[in-house]
Each structure stands twice: as structure tokens, then as C-alpha cells.
Amino acid sequence: MATDLNTILDTQRKAFTAARPEGLDVRRDRVKRAIALLVDHADPLCEAMSEDFGSRSHAQSMMTDIVGTVNFGKYCLKHLDGWAKPEKRKLQFPLGLLGAKAQLRFEPKGVVGILSPWNFPVNLSFGPLMQVLAAGNRSMIKPSEFTEKTSELTKELVEKYFSEDEVAVITGGPEVAHEFSSLAFDHLVFTGSTATGRKVMESAAKNLVPVTLELGGKSPVVLGKSANFEQAGERIAMGKMMNAGQICLAPDYMYVPEEREEGAIAAVELGVRNMYPTLLDNDDYASVVTDRHYDRLQGLVADARDKGAEVIEINPAEEDFSSTNSRKMPLTILRNVSDDMQAMQEEIFGPVLPVKTYKNVGEAIDYINQRDRPLGLYYFGDDAGEREEVLQRTISGGVTVNDVLFHVSMDDLPFGGVGPSGIGSYHGPEGFREFSHARSVYTQSKRDIAGLAGFKPPYGKATEKAISGQLKK
């Protein structure tokens, strides 16, 4: 397999080099083909995702994986001309007057690898691909083995819409993923867990491959005392139960004023009951993706219960989950949590929501700052001073105020983490630049600049004058 992967990489790199310079019309054509692939095969892709999960809402998959990605491709097409335009840069006086020029060109890097996860298997493959292609690169994609049918269909469709020297999809298990991350790409994008991200970065470092790591972590929700609790509860419930909480940006734990804890929990429960009156036979509610992941989530709850947490299952129709193998799990709230519980030590990635309380918001800020910087942070409240205190005293990849998740769906905002939650970003103009090489180009004047500036030996009075002039306070 390693030989095959290197052959594909070599084929793409040679094609990339031979085709330079490629016009923007070629890039546009590739982005349009990626959009057409998704539009033409939206239903089969959604069906494959549902089959892989065991149960996944067709409407949700259309919104999160198809429509959102198609719109992002259209966004890239709309802004490509502006993104690709060289930038003029300033020169030290008087070089500009003497005829020198400086500019920054955004040029394609070459072949970009994309290691995509299972939770949004189409969006997180084709989303970065849209900007990779817009930036003028070729790409190799390794989708997740956990969503096998979606991965195989993606491979089949890509082979119809692209030649192998443009875009190639490689399927397989962890061994293939390891070999993939060890290839000498010109850039590598990985979306997944922090633990796996470290391994990917270690593999990429052997070839000095620059990486974009979209990871995760424990994204907190802070409810201010001025928050509309009913509205906040519904929005938190939506974000925590979409895709059964299997979202890197899902609210991981909730921090609430201690005197309003019961009201906050009741608001989340009300939101669940309004959106999901039933769960087991409800096509709107997704299954947990694998037995192993389901067992891990059950283990988090059992560990919290054993260590003193109060476990609150929100089961609107009082259904019996023990008599099914559908891997559906009700939203489970954990009260009275402590830091020695596994649910407070690792990213949950499922429908389990710990709740912590504070006397003043500074306690919540301190708690967040004492832990790894999260991918997302959510603040609910109308107190502008408190909101700014939370935002200015914490660090996270991104923020949504008075809702959850939504900052990632803004095409013009960069999406990425910081520290253990990620490196680099895509979306927005920043994504185009992430997959481009910012190449400095300086054009020298016909005048003898080195001589005029005293740079040219033999050094003498002109040199001394230039040095003393620059050292003046």
C-alpha cells in the first residue's frame, strides 16, 4: 500500500509541476466539479451516512454535510479572484521612488493530503477540498474507516468526477491512515482527536510537512446571570443532541450560576422534549457510530455515578433503551461533577452533559484557563461587560455568543483551534492562505541601491553615515 500511495503522490506532483502555471479557470472548474458531485449524489451520500451510523437524519445530513459544503464551494468561487490577486507591499524609503517594487503572491503548494473523520464524513472531506482546489492544489483524501460505505461511495464518485492526478481517495484502516500521514505531502489536513493529532503531527514532522490540525477538546458553555435561560437551554440541547453530540464543537460541559442550576437543567430538558418527543424510533436523532464508542460513553456515565455524580437521563417518552441495539442514547446530564471523573478529563463526543456551578463568573473563567484551550467557547447573556470579561480573559479557537456551534458555519470566518485544540485554520480568506505559499517577490531598481546605501565594500563614509542615520532615536 505504501508503494501505491507514493505512486499516486508522485503522479499528482508531476502533473502539478507540468501544468504550472494553471489559470484560475482551471481551479474554478475543479471546485465546480466538486460541487456538482455533491449536488448530483446528495441522496445516495445521505443514505450511506445513515447506514454507517445505524440511524442518521437525512435532513440533518443534507444540511450539515451536503448543503453547507456546497455553499462553501460557492463562497470559494465568489472570492477566488480577490484571494488570488497579488498584494503590493510597502518598501523602505526611498526604494519606491527609485523604481523598486515588492509584492506578495499566493501560489499553490502542490499536493495536499486530507485525513477526514467519521462524524461529518462528507463535510470534513469536501469542505477543506474546496479551498485546497481553489488555492490551485491537487489532493489525496483518506476518509474514515468507521463510515465505510460513505468512504467507498466517496471514492467511487471522485473517480468519476476527477482524474487520479487531480483528486484521489484512499480507503482502508488505521495502518493505511498511518502510512498516509507519513507521506511527503506539501501540506496535510487532519480532523480528529487531539491524541491522534499528536501522532499525525509526529509522522508529518519526519518529512517537514506543514499541518492543519482540526482537533477538539472540552468546549465550555458559560451561562451568565443575564441569560435567557429557556432560549439558552433549547440552543444548548440542539447543539448537544445534533449528531448525538458527536461533534468536535459540541458543548462539552455547562457552567451556570449556582442559584440557577435547577432552572438551567430544566431549560435544557424542556428543549430536548420540544425537539425530540421520542428518541428510539425518531429519525431526527442519530445513533452513536459504533459499539465501542457507545460503550465508552456508558462508561463515562457509570464512572461519574460511582464517584458521586447525580445522573439525570432526559427520556421524554420513557422509552426502554436496554431492549434495543440501535446505539441510541438519551441526553444524560451529570450534576455534582468533580475533576477526578473521566467525563471531566476527556472530550465527551456524545450526548452526556456535565454541569458545574459558580458563585461569580470569574470562577468559571479561572476553571477554563486552568485547562487546555478549547476549540469552541459559548457565552449566553445580555450583560456586555460580563461577556467581554469572559471573552477577553479566556482563549479558544472560536466563540459563539448566545448560541452554540454557529461560528463554524460562517464561511467568511476562519475555523480552527489553538494549542491542543488545533493548529491552523480553514474557511475564510485565511483558509485560502493556509493552502497557499505566500511568496515574496522583490524587484530591484536599476540604480546602484547597495552602493547608495553603503552596503557595498569597500566600506567607508557612506556606510558610516547609513549606520549612524539608522541608529538615531
Coordinates of C-alpha atoms in Angstrom, one line a residue:
M1 CA 0.0 0.0 0.0
A2 CA 2.8 2.4 0.8
T3 CA 4.2 2.0 -2.7
D4 CA 0.7 2.7 -4.2
L5 CA 0.3 5.8 -2.1
N6 CA 3.7 7.1 -3.1
T7 CA 2.9 6.4 -6.7
I8 CA -0.3 8.4 -6.5
L9 CA 1.6 11.2 -4.7
D10 CA 4.3 11.2 -7.4
T11 CA 1.7 11.2 -10.2
Q12 CA -0.1 14.2 -8.7
R13 CA 3.1 16.1 -8.0
K14 CA 4.4 15.6 -11.5
A15 CA 1.1 16.7 -13.0
F16 CA 1.0 19.7 -10.8
T17 CA 4.5 20.8 -11.8
A18 CA 3.9 20.1 -15.5
A19 CA 0.7 22.1 -15.5
R20 CA 2.2 25.3 -14.0
P21 CA 1.1 28.0 -14.3
E22 CA -2.6 27.0 -14.3
G23 CA -5.2 29.7 -14.8
L24 CA -7.9 30.4 -12.3
D25 CA -10.4 29.0 -14.7
V26 CA -8.9 25.5 -14.1
R27 CA -9.3 25.9 -10.4
R28 CA -12.9 27.1 -10.8
D29 CA -13.6 24.1 -12.9
R30 CA -12.4 21.7 -10.2
V31 CA -14.4 23.4 -7.5
K32 CA -17.5 23.3 -9.7
R33 CA -17.0 19.6 -10.3
A34 CA -16.7 19.0 -6.5
I35 CA -20.0 21.0 -6.0
A36 CA -21.6 19.0 -8.9
L37 CA -20.6 15.7 -7.3
L38 CA -22.4 16.6 -4.1
V39 CA -25.5 18.0 -5.7
D40 CA -25.9 15.1 -8.1
H41 CA -25.4 12.4 -5.5
A42 CA -26.8 14.1 -2.3
D43 CA -29.3 11.4 -1.6
P44 CA -27.0 8.4 -2.0
L45 CA -24.4 10.1 0.2
C46 CA -27.0 10.8 2.9
E47 CA -28.2 7.2 2.7
A48 CA -24.7 5.9 3.0
M49 CA -24.1 8.1 6.1
S50 CA -27.3 6.8 7.7
E51 CA -26.3 3.2 7.0
D52 CA -22.9 3.8 8.5
F53 CA -24.3 5.3 11.7
G54 CA -27.1 2.9 12.0
S55 CA -29.5 5.8 12.0
R56 CA -28.9 9.4 11.0
S57 CA -31.3 12.0 9.9
H58 CA -31.5 12.5 6.1
A59 CA -32.4 16.2 6.7
Q60 CA -29.5 16.7 9.1
S61 CA -27.0 15.1 6.7
M62 CA -28.4 17.3 3.9
M63 CA -27.9 20.4 6.0
T64 CA -24.5 19.7 7.6
D65 CA -22.7 17.6 5.0
I66 CA -24.2 18.5 1.6
V67 CA -25.8 22.0 1.6
G68 CA -23.3 23.5 3.9
T69 CA -20.4 22.2 1.9
V70 CA -21.9 23.1 -1.5
N71 CA -22.5 26.7 -0.2
F72 CA -18.9 26.8 1.0
G73 CA -17.7 25.8 -2.5
K74 CA -19.8 28.6 -4.0
Y75 CA -18.3 31.0 -1.5
C76 CA -14.8 30.0 -2.7
L77 CA -15.8 30.6 -6.3
K78 CA -17.1 34.0 -5.5
H79 CA -14.0 35.2 -3.7
L80 CA -11.3 33.3 -5.7
D81 CA -10.3 36.3 -7.9
G82 CA -9.7 38.5 -4.9
W83 CA -7.9 35.9 -2.9
A84 CA -5.5 35.0 -5.7
K85 CA -4.6 38.6 -6.5
P86 CA -1.0 39.6 -5.6
E87 CA -0.7 42.1 -2.8
K88 CA 1.5 45.2 -3.1
R89 CA 3.8 45.6 -0.1
K90 CA 5.5 48.7 1.2
L91 CA 9.2 49.5 0.7
Q92 CA 11.6 51.3 2.9
F93 CA 12.1 54.9 1.8
P94 CA 13.3 55.8 -0.8
L95 CA 13.3 52.5 -2.7
G96 CA 9.9 53.0 -4.2
L97 CA 10.9 56.4 -5.6
L98 CA 14.0 54.7 -7.1
G99 CA 11.9 52.1 -9.0
A100 CA 12.0 49.1 -6.8
K101 CA 8.8 47.0 -6.3
A102 CA 7.5 44.5 -3.7
Q103 CA 4.6 42.1 -3.9
L104 CA 3.2 39.0 -2.2
R105 CA 2.0 36.2 -4.5
F106 CA -0.3 33.5 -3.2
E107 CA 0.8 30.3 -5.0
P108 CA -0.4 26.7 -4.8
K109 CA 1.7 24.4 -2.6
G110 CA 1.4 21.3 -4.6
V111 CA -0.3 18.1 -3.2
V112 CA -2.4 18.4 -0.1
G113 CA -3.4 15.4 2.0
I114 CA -6.7 15.4 3.8
L115 CA -7.3 12.9 6.7
S116 CA -11.0 13.2 7.4
P117 CA -13.1 11.8 10.3
W118 CA -16.3 9.9 10.6
N119 CA -18.6 12.3 12.4
F120 CA -19.3 14.5 9.3
P121 CA -17.7 12.4 6.7
V122 CA -18.7 14.4 3.6
N123 CA -18.4 17.9 5.0
L124 CA -15.0 17.3 6.6
S125 CA -13.6 15.7 3.4
F126 CA -15.1 18.1 0.8
G127 CA -15.0 21.2 2.9
P128 CA -11.3 21.5 3.1
L129 CA -11.1 20.1 -0.5
M130 CA -13.0 23.2 -1.8
Q131 CA -10.3 25.5 -0.6
V132 CA -7.4 23.2 -1.4
L133 CA -8.6 23.2 -5.0
A134 CA -9.4 26.9 -5.0
A135 CA -5.8 27.5 -4.0
G136 CA -4.6 25.5 -7.0
N137 CA -3.5 22.3 -5.4
R138 CA -4.0 18.6 -6.1
S139 CA -5.3 16.4 -3.2
M140 CA -5.3 12.9 -1.8
I141 CA -8.1 12.1 0.7
K142 CA -8.1 9.4 3.3
P143 CA -11.6 9.1 4.8
S144 CA -12.5 7.3 8.0
E145 CA -12.9 3.5 8.1
F146 CA -15.7 3.9 10.6
T147 CA -18.0 5.2 7.9
E148 CA -17.1 2.6 5.4
K149 CA -20.0 2.9 3.0
T150 CA -19.7 6.6 2.8
S151 CA -15.9 6.3 2.2
E152 CA -16.3 3.8 -0.6
L153 CA -19.1 5.8 -2.3
T154 CA -16.9 8.9 -2.0
K155 CA -14.0 7.1 -3.7
E156 CA -16.3 5.8 -6.5
L157 CA -17.7 9.3 -7.1
V158 CA -14.4 11.1 -7.0
E159 CA -13.1 8.7 -9.7
K160 CA -16.0 9.7 -11.9
Y161 CA -15.5 13.5 -11.5
F162 CA -11.7 13.8 -11.2
S163 CA -8.6 12.2 -12.7
E164 CA -6.3 10.5 -10.3
D165 CA -3.7 13.2 -10.8
E166 CA -6.2 15.8 -9.6
V167 CA -8.0 14.2 -6.6
A168 CA -7.6 10.6 -5.3
V169 CA -9.4 8.9 -2.4
I170 CA -7.6 6.1 -0.5
T171 CA -9.7 3.8 1.7
G172 CA -8.5 1.5 4.5
G173 CA -7.9 1.1 8.2
P174 CA -5.6 2.6 10.7
E175 CA -2.5 1.1 9.0
V176 CA -3.3 3.0 5.8
A177 CA -4.0 6.2 7.8
H178 CA -0.6 5.9 9.4
E179 CA 1.1 5.4 6.0
F180 CA -0.9 8.3 4.6
S181 CA 0.2 10.7 7.4
S182 CA 3.8 9.7 6.7
L183 CA 3.8 10.8 3.0
A184 CA 5.8 13.7 1.9
F185 CA 2.9 16.0 1.1
D186 CA 3.2 19.7 0.6
H187 CA 0.6 20.2 3.3
L188 CA -1.5 17.8 5.4
V189 CA -5.0 18.5 6.9
F190 CA -6.2 16.3 9.8
T191 CA -9.5 16.5 11.6
G192 CA -9.9 14.3 14.7
S193 CA -8.9 13.8 18.3
T194 CA -6.1 15.6 20.0
A195 CA -4.4 12.3 20.8
T196 CA -4.4 11.2 17.1
G197 CA -3.5 14.7 16.1
R198 CA -0.2 14.4 18.0
K199 CA 0.6 11.1 16.2
V200 CA -0.2 12.7 12.8
M201 CA 2.0 15.7 13.5
E202 CA 4.8 13.4 14.6
S203 CA 4.6 11.4 11.3
A204 CA 4.4 14.6 9.2
A205 CA 7.4 16.1 11.0
K206 CA 9.6 13.4 9.6
N207 CA 9.1 15.0 6.1
L208 CA 8.7 18.5 7.5
V209 CA 5.2 18.6 6.1
P210 CA 3.2 21.6 7.4
V211 CA 0.0 20.6 9.0
T212 CA -3.5 22.0 9.7
L213 CA -4.9 20.1 12.7
E214 CA -8.6 20.5 13.5
L215 CA -8.9 18.8 16.9
G216 CA -11.3 19.2 19.7
G217 CA -11.3 19.4 23.5
K218 CA -13.8 20.3 26.1
S219 CA -15.7 23.3 24.7
P220 CA -17.4 25.1 27.7
V221 CA -20.8 26.8 27.9
V222 CA -21.0 29.7 30.3
L223 CA -24.5 30.9 31.2
G224 CA -24.4 34.4 32.6
K225 CA -27.0 35.5 35.1
S226 CA -28.5 37.8 32.5
A227 CA -29.1 34.9 30.0
N228 CA -32.5 34.0 28.7
F229 CA -32.4 30.5 30.2
E230 CA -35.3 29.0 28.3
Q231 CA -33.7 30.1 25.0
A232 CA -30.2 29.1 26.1
G233 CA -31.5 25.6 27.2
E234 CA -33.0 24.9 23.9
R235 CA -30.0 26.0 21.9
I236 CA -27.6 24.0 24.1
A237 CA -29.9 20.9 23.8
M238 CA -29.8 21.4 20.0
G239 CA -26.0 21.6 19.9
K240 CA -25.5 18.7 22.3
M241 CA -28.0 16.4 20.5
M242 CA -27.3 17.1 16.9
N243 CA -25.5 14.1 15.5
A244 CA -25.9 12.6 19.1
G245 CA -23.3 15.1 20.3
Q246 CA -20.7 13.6 18.0
I247 CA -19.3 17.0 17.0
C248 CA -15.9 18.4 17.8
L249 CA -17.6 21.7 18.7
A250 CA -20.4 20.2 20.8
P251 CA -20.9 21.9 24.2
D252 CA -18.8 19.7 26.4
Y253 CA -19.8 21.0 29.9
M254 CA -22.1 23.7 31.2
Y255 CA -21.1 26.3 33.8
V256 CA -24.1 28.0 35.5
P257 CA -24.8 30.4 38.4
E258 CA -25.2 28.1 41.5
E259 CA -28.6 29.7 42.4
R260 CA -30.0 28.9 39.0
E261 CA -28.6 25.4 38.4
E262 CA -32.0 23.7 38.6
G263 CA -33.5 26.2 36.2
A264 CA -30.7 25.8 33.7
I265 CA -31.1 22.0 33.7
A266 CA -34.9 22.3 33.4
A267 CA -34.4 24.6 30.4
V268 CA -32.2 22.1 28.7
E269 CA -34.7 19.3 29.4
L270 CA -37.5 21.4 28.0
G271 CA -35.5 22.0 24.9
V272 CA -35.0 18.2 24.5
R273 CA -38.7 17.5 25.0
N274 CA -39.7 20.1 22.4
M275 CA -37.3 18.9 19.7
Y276 CA -37.3 15.1 20.5
P277 CA -40.6 13.9 22.0
T278 CA -39.3 10.4 21.3
L279 CA -35.8 9.1 20.6
L280 CA -35.7 5.4 19.7
D281 CA -37.8 5.5 16.6
N282 CA -37.1 9.1 15.8
D283 CA -35.2 9.5 12.5
D284 CA -34.2 13.0 13.6
Y285 CA -32.0 11.6 16.3
A286 CA -28.7 9.9 15.4
S287 CA -27.2 6.7 16.7
V288 CA -23.8 6.6 18.3
V289 CA -21.5 5.5 15.5
T290 CA -20.0 2.2 16.9
D291 CA -20.5 -0.2 19.8
R292 CA -17.0 0.8 21.1
H293 CA -17.9 4.5 21.2
Y294 CA -21.3 3.7 22.8
D295 CA -19.6 1.6 25.5
R296 CA -17.1 4.4 26.1
L297 CA -20.0 6.9 26.7
Q298 CA -21.8 4.5 29.0
G299 CA -18.5 4.0 30.9
L300 CA -18.2 7.8 31.4
V301 CA -21.7 7.9 32.9
A302 CA -21.0 4.9 35.2
D303 CA -17.7 6.3 36.3
A304 CA -19.4 9.7 37.2
R305 CA -22.2 7.9 39.1
D306 CA -19.7 5.8 41.0
K307 CA -17.8 8.9 42.1
G308 CA -20.9 10.7 43.4
A309 CA -22.5 12.5 40.4
E310 CA -26.2 12.7 40.1
V311 CA -27.2 11.2 36.7
I312 CA -30.3 12.7 35.0
E313 CA -31.5 10.9 31.9
I314 CA -33.8 13.1 29.7
N315 CA -36.1 10.4 28.2
P316 CA -39.3 12.3 27.1
A317 CA -41.3 9.2 26.2
E318 CA -39.8 7.0 29.0
E319 CA -38.5 4.5 26.4
D320 CA -36.7 1.3 27.3
F321 CA -33.2 1.7 25.8
S322 CA -31.9 -1.5 27.3
S323 CA -34.0 -3.6 24.9
T324 CA -32.5 -2.2 21.7
N325 CA -29.2 -2.5 19.9
S326 CA -29.7 0.8 18.0
R327 CA -26.9 2.5 19.9
K328 CA -29.3 5.5 20.7
M329 CA -28.6 7.2 23.9
P330 CA -30.7 9.8 25.7
L331 CA -29.1 13.1 26.7
T332 CA -27.6 12.4 30.1
I333 CA -26.9 15.3 32.5
L334 CA -24.3 14.9 35.2
R335 CA -24.7 17.1 38.3
N336 CA -22.2 17.5 41.2
V337 CA -19.3 16.5 39.0
S338 CA -15.7 16.5 40.2
D339 CA -12.4 16.7 38.2
D340 CA -11.5 13.1 39.0
M341 CA -14.3 11.9 36.8
Q342 CA -13.5 10.8 33.3
A343 CA -16.3 12.9 31.9
M344 CA -14.3 16.0 33.2
Q345 CA -11.0 14.8 31.9
E346 CA -11.6 13.8 28.3
E347 CA -13.7 15.1 25.4
I348 CA -17.1 13.5 25.7
F349 CA -18.1 13.5 22.0
G350 CA -21.6 12.2 22.7
P351 CA -24.9 13.1 24.5
V352 CA -23.5 13.5 28.0
L353 CA -23.5 16.9 29.6
P354 CA -21.8 17.7 32.9
V355 CA -23.0 20.7 34.8
K356 CA -20.8 22.9 37.1
T357 CA -21.8 25.9 39.2
Y358 CA -20.2 29.2 40.1
K359 CA -20.7 32.0 42.6
N360 CA -19.3 34.6 40.3
V361 CA -18.3 34.3 36.7
G362 CA -14.6 34.7 37.5
E363 CA -14.6 31.2 38.9
A364 CA -15.7 29.8 35.5
I365 CA -13.1 31.9 33.8
D366 CA -10.4 30.6 36.1
Y367 CA -11.5 27.0 35.6
I368 CA -11.4 27.3 31.8
N369 CA -8.0 29.0 31.9
Q370 CA -6.5 26.2 34.0
R371 CA -7.3 23.6 31.3
D372 CA -6.3 23.1 27.7
R373 CA -7.6 25.8 25.3
P374 CA -10.8 24.6 23.8
L375 CA -11.9 24.5 20.1
G376 CA -15.0 26.5 20.9
L377 CA -16.4 28.6 23.8
Y378 CA -20.0 29.6 24.3
Y379 CA -21.4 32.5 26.3
F380 CA -25.1 33.2 26.9
G381 CA -26.1 36.6 28.4
D382 CA -27.1 40.2 27.7
D383 CA -24.5 41.7 30.1
A384 CA -22.0 43.3 27.7
G385 CA -19.4 43.8 30.5
E386 CA -19.6 40.2 31.6
R387 CA -19.5 39.0 28.0
E388 CA -16.3 40.9 27.4
E389 CA -14.8 39.7 30.6
V390 CA -15.3 36.1 29.5
L391 CA -14.0 36.7 26.0
Q392 CA -11.0 38.9 27.0
R393 CA -9.8 36.6 29.8
T394 CA -10.1 33.3 28.0
I395 CA -8.6 31.8 24.9
S396 CA -10.4 29.4 22.5
G397 CA -10.3 28.5 18.8
G398 CA -13.6 30.4 18.2
V399 CA -16.6 31.7 20.0
T400 CA -20.4 31.8 19.5
V401 CA -22.3 34.3 21.7
N402 CA -25.9 33.4 22.7
D403 CA -25.8 30.1 20.8
V404 CA -23.5 27.2 20.1
L405 CA -21.7 25.8 17.1
F406 CA -22.7 28.6 14.7
H407 CA -19.3 30.3 14.3
V408 CA -18.1 27.2 12.3
S409 CA -20.9 27.7 9.8
M410 CA -19.9 31.2 8.9
D411 CA -18.0 30.8 5.6
D412 CA -16.0 34.0 6.0
L413 CA -14.8 33.3 9.5
P414 CA -11.7 31.1 9.9
F415 CA -12.3 27.8 11.7
G416 CA -9.5 26.3 13.8
G417 CA -8.2 25.6 17.3
V418 CA -5.4 26.8 19.4
G419 CA -2.8 24.7 21.2
P420 CA -4.2 21.2 22.0
S421 CA -7.5 22.0 20.1
G422 CA -5.7 22.6 16.8
I423 CA -3.1 24.3 14.6
G424 CA -4.0 26.5 11.7
S425 CA -7.4 27.0 10.2
Y426 CA -9.5 26.9 7.0
H427 CA -12.7 28.8 5.9
G428 CA -12.5 32.5 5.1
P429 CA -9.6 34.1 3.3
E430 CA -7.4 32.6 6.0
G431 CA -8.1 29.1 4.6
F432 CA -7.1 30.0 1.1
R433 CA -3.8 31.3 2.5
E434 CA -3.4 28.2 4.7
F435 CA -3.2 26.1 1.5
S436 CA -1.2 28.7 -0.4
H437 CA 2.5 29.6 -0.3
A438 CA 2.9 33.3 0.4
R439 CA 5.8 34.0 -2.0
S440 CA 7.6 37.3 -1.6
V441 CA 8.8 38.9 -4.8
Y442 CA 11.1 41.9 -4.7
T443 CA 12.1 43.7 -7.9
Q444 CA 15.3 45.7 -7.6
S445 CA 15.8 49.2 -9.1
K446 CA 18.2 49.9 -11.9
R447 CA 20.0 52.2 -9.6
D448 CA 23.0 51.0 -7.6
I449 CA 21.0 50.6 -4.3
A450 CA 23.7 48.7 -2.5
G451 CA 26.2 51.4 -3.3
L452 CA 23.9 54.2 -2.3
A453 CA 23.1 52.5 1.0
G454 CA 26.7 51.8 1.9
F455 CA 26.2 48.0 1.7
K456 CA 28.9 47.5 -1.0
P457 CA 32.5 47.1 0.1
P458 CA 34.9 48.7 0.5
Y459 CA 33.0 50.2 3.5
G460 CA 33.6 53.8 4.2
K461 CA 31.9 57.1 4.9
A462 CA 28.7 56.2 3.1
T463 CA 28.5 53.1 5.3
E464 CA 29.1 55.0 8.5
K465 CA 26.6 57.6 7.5
A466 CA 23.9 54.9 6.8
I467 CA 24.6 53.2 10.1
S468 CA 24.5 56.3 12.2
G469 CA 21.4 57.5 10.5
Q470 CA 19.5 54.4 11.3
L471 CA 20.6 54.4 15.0
K472 CA 19.2 57.9 15.7
K473 CA 16.5 57.8 18.4

